[in-house]
Short mmCIF file of C-alpha atoms in Angstrom, two decimals:
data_model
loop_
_atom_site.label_atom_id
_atom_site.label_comp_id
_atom_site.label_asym_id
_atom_site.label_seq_id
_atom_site.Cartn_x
_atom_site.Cartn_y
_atom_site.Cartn_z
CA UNK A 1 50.65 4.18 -30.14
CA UNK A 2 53.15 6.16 -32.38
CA UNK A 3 53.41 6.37 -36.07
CA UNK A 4 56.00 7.78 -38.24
CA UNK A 5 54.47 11.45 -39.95
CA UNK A 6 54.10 10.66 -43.45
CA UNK A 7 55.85 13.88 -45.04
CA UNK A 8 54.05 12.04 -48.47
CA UNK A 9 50.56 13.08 -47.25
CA UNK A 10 51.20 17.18 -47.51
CA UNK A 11 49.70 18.04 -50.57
CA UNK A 12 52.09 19.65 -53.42
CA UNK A 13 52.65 23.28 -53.58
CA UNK A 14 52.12 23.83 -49.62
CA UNK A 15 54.52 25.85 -48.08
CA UNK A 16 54.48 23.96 -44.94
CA UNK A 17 53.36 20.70 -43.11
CA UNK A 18 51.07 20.68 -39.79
CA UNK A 19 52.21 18.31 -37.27
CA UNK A 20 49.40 16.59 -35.79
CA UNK A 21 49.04 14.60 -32.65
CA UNK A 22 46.19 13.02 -31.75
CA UNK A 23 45.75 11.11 -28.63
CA UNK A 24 43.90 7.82 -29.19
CA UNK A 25 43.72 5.57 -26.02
CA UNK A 26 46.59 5.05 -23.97
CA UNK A 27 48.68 6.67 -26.94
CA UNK A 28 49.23 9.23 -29.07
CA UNK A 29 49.52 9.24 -33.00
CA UNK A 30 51.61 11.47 -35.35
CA UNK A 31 50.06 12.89 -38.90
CA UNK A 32 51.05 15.46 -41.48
CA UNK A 33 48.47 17.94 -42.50
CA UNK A 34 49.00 20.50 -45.34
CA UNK A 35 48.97 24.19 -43.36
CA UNK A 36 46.52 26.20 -45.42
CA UNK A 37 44.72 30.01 -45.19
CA UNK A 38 41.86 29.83 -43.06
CA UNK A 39 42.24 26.64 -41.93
CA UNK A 40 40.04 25.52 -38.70
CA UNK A 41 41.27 22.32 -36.22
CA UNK A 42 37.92 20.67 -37.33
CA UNK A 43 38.92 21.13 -41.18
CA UNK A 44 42.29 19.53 -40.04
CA UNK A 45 40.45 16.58 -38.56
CA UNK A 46 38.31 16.22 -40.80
CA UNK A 47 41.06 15.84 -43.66
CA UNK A 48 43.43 13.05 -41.41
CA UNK A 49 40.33 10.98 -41.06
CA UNK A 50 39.22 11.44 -45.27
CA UNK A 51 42.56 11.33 -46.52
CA UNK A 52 44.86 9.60 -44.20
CA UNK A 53 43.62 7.59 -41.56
CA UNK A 54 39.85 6.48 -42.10
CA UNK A 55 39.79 4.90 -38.42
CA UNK A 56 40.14 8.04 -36.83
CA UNK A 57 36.56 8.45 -34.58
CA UNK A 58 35.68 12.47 -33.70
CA UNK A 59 31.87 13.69 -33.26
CA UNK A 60 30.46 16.91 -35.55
CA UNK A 61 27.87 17.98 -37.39
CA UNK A 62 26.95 21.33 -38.37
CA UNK A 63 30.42 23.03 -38.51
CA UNK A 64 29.24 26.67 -37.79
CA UNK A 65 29.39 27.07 -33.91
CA UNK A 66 25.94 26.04 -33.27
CA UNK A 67 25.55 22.42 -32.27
CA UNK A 68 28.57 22.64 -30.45
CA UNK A 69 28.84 18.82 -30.89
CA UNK A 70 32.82 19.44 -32.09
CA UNK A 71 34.33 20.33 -28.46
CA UNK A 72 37.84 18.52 -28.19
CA UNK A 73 41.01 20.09 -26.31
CA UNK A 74 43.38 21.72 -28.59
CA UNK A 75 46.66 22.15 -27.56
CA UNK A 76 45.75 21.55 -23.75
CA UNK A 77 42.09 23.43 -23.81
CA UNK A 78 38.96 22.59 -24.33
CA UNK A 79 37.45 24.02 -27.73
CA UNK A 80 34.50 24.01 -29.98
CA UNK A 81 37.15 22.99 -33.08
CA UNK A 82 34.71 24.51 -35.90
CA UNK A 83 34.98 28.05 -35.01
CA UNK A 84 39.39 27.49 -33.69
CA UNK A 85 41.14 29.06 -36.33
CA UNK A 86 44.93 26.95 -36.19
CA UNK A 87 46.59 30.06 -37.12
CA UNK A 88 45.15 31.16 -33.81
CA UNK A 89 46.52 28.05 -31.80
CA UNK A 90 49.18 26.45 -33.43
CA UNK A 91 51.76 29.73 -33.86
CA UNK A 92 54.73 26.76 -34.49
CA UNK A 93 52.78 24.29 -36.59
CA UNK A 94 52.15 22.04 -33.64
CA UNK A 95 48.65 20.61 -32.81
CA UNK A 96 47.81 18.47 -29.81
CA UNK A 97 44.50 17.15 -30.13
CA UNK A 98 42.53 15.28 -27.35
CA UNK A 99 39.11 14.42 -26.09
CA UNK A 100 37.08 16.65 -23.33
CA UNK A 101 38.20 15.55 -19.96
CA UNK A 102 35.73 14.44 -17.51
CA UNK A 103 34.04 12.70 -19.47
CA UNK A 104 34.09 9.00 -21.05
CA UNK A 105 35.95 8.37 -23.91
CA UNK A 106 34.19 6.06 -26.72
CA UNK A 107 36.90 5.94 -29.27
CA UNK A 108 39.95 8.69 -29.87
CA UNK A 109 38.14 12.13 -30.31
CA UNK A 110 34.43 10.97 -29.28
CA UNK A 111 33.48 10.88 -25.75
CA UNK A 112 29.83 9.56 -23.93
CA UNK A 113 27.92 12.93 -23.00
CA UNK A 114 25.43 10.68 -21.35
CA UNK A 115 27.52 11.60 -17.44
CA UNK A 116 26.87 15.27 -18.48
CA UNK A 117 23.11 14.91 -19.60
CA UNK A 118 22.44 13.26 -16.62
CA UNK A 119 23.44 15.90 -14.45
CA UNK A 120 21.14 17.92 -16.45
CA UNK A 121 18.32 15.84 -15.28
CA UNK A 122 19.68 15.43 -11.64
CA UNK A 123 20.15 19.38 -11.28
CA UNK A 124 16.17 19.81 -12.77
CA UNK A 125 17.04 21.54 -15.60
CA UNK A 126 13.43 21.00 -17.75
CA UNK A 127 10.43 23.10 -17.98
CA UNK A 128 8.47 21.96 -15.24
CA UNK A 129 4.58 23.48 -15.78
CA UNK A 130 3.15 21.87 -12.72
CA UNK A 131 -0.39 19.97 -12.31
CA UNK A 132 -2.60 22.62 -13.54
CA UNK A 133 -0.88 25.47 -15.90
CA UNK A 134 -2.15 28.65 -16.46
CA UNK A 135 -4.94 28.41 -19.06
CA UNK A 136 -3.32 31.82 -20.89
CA UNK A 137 0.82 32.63 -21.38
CA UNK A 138 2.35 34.42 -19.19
CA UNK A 139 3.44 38.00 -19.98
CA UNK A 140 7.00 38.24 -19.45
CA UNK A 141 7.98 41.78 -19.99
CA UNK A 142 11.45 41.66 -21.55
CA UNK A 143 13.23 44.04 -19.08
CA UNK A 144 11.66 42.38 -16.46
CA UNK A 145 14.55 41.66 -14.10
CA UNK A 146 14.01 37.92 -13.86
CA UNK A 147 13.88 37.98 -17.71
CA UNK A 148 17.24 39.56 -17.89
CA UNK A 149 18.69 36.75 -15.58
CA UNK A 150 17.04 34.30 -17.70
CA UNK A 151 18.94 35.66 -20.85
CA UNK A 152 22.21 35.75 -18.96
CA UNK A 153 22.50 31.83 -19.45
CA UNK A 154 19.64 30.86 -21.84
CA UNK A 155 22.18 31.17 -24.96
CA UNK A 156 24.15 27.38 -23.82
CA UNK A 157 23.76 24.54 -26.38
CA UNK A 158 24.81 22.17 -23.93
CA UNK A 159 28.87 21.59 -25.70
CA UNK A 160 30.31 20.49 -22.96
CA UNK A 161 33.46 22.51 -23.08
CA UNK A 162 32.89 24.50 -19.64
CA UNK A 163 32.41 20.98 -17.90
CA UNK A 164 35.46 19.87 -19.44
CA UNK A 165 37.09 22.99 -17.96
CA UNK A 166 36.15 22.01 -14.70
CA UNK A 167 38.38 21.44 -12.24
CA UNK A 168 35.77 20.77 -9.54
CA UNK A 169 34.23 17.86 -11.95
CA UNK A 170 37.56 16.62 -11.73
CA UNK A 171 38.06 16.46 -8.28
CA UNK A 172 34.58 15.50 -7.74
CA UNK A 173 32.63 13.17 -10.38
CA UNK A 174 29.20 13.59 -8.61
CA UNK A 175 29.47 17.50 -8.59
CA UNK A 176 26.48 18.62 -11.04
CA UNK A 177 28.79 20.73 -13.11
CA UNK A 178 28.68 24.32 -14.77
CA UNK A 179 25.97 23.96 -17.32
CA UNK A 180 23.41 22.00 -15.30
CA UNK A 181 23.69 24.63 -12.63
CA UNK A 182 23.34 27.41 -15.06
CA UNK A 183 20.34 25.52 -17.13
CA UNK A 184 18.59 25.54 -13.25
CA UNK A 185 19.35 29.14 -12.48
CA UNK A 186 17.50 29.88 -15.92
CA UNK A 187 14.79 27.94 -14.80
CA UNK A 188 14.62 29.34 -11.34
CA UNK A 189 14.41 33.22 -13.37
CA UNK A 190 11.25 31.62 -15.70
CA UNK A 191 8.16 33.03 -13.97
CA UNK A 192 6.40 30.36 -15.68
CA UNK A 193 8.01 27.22 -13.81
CA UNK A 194 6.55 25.72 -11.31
CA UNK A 195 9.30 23.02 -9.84
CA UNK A 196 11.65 25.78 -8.07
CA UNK A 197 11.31 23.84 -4.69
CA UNK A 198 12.57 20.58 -6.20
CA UNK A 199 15.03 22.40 -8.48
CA UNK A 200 16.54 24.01 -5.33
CA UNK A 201 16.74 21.24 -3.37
CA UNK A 202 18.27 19.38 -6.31
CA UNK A 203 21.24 21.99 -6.77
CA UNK A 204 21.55 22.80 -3.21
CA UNK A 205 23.16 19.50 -1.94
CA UNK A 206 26.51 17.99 -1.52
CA UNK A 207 27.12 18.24 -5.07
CA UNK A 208 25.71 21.42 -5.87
CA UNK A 209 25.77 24.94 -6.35
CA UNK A 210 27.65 25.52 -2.96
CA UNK A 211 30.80 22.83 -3.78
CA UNK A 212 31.45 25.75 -6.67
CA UNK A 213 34.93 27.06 -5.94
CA UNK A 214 34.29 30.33 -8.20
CA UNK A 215 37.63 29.42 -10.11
CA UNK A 216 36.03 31.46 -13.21
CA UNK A 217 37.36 28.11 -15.57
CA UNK A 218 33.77 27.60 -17.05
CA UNK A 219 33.26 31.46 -17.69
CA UNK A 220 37.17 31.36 -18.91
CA UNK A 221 36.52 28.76 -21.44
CA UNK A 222 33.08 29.19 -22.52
CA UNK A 223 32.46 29.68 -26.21
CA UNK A 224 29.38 31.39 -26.38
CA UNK A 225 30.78 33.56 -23.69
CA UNK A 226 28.56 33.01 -21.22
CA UNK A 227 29.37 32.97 -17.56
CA UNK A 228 28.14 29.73 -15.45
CA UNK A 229 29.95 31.09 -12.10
CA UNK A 230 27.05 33.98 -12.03
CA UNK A 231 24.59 31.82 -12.15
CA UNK A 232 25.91 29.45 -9.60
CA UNK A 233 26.49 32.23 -7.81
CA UNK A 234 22.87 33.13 -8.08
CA UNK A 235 21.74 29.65 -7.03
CA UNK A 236 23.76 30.03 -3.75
CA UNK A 237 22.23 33.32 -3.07
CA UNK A 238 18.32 31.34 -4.04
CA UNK A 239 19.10 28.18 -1.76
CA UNK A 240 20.50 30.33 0.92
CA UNK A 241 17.10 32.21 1.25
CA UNK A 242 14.88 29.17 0.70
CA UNK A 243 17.02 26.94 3.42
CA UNK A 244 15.99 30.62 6.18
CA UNK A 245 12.68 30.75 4.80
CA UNK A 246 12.37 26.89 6.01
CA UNK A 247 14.14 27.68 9.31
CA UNK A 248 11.33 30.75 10.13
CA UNK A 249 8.29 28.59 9.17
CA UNK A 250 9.50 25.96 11.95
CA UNK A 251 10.38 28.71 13.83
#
């Protein structure tokens, strides 16, 4: 699906026009976007789908880098597009925009994050208390060292970007994917959880923590800066120990 850029739609007095392709289905469609100080990919979205083309679907909300709800891939990599400044991506006025791969595609921008929260569930990654909780909180001493794991990860807002970075997910649909694994390693940390035999065994299968490659994409592309591959690298170390500790008791 091409259309013809409509040189009428740059607003008067701009010194230049943004070319604008966004891929919707099988397609991809051409606009014209006034080029303007400042100017973020979601602001350019944002105008094509007030100004020029009201059928345009893309998913946001609070604009400021913390509902992350905004991730598309710019120019070939997966963004949050409120805080992607175009200056910073778009050097010769050229903007490929895309959904986040791996992941379903509802309509043009928008894709189903249902795959991803699922994988969230699968992997464990929810305060489990257990059957009879502590009657008092816990003290957890802020440079205790499980704490500081804990705070490593605890920071994702669950974008999406890192699992559309993902070559694995590619390759492998059922793999569990960055953030779910990190969520769990968080978990695992949280001296106040009592599911870490279930949450092991959850990450530590065919689709786990040990089908991680360590290609560094999710810690590469991760907006909070956060890195994922540490703490899957933590869950291999945690699953290695409980899978000896299972072979002694027999033992």
């Amino acid at each position: 699906m091409t259309a013809p850029v409509d040189h009428a739609a740059v607003a008067a007095g701009a010194t230049e026009a943004l070319r604008v392709r966004v891929r919707r289905g099988d397609g991809v469609q051409d606009y014209a976007v006034p080029r303007r100080a400042n100017q973020t990919v979601l602001d350019v979205v944002t105008e094509i789908q007030r100004e020029q083309d009201p059928t345009l679907a893309y998913r946001f909300a609070c604009r400021v880098g913390m509902c992350g709800s905004c991730g598309m891939t710019v120019n070939g990599r997966p963004r949050w597009t409120c805080r992607t400044r175009v200056a910073a991506v778009a050097p010769e006025g050229e903007l490929l925009l895309e959904p986040l791969r791996n992941l379903p595609v509802v309509k043009d921008l928008a894709v189903d994050m249902e795959p991803f929260f699922e994988k969230w569930r699968r992997a464990h990654g929810y305060f489990e208390p257990g059957e009879n909780p502590p009657d008092d909180f816990a003290a957890v001493l802020p440079d205790s060292a499980e704490r500081r794991e804990a705070d490593a990860g605890i920071e994702c807002i669950n974008c999406g970007v890192c699992y559309a970075a993902c070559d694995l997910v590619t390759w492998n649909p059922d793999y569990l994917g960055p953030a779910a694994l990190n969520r769990a390693w968080t978990l695992v940390n949280d001296v106040r959880d009592r599911g870490q035999t279930a949450r092991l065994d959850a990450v530590a299968g065919d689709a786990g923590c040990h089908s991680c490659h360590s290609h560094m994409s999710c810690t590469e592309h991760c907006p909070k800066a956060l890195s994922p591959t540490f703490a899957i690298a933590g869950l291999k170390r945690e699953t290695g120990k409980a899978a000896l500790r299972r072979f002694w008791r027999r033992g």
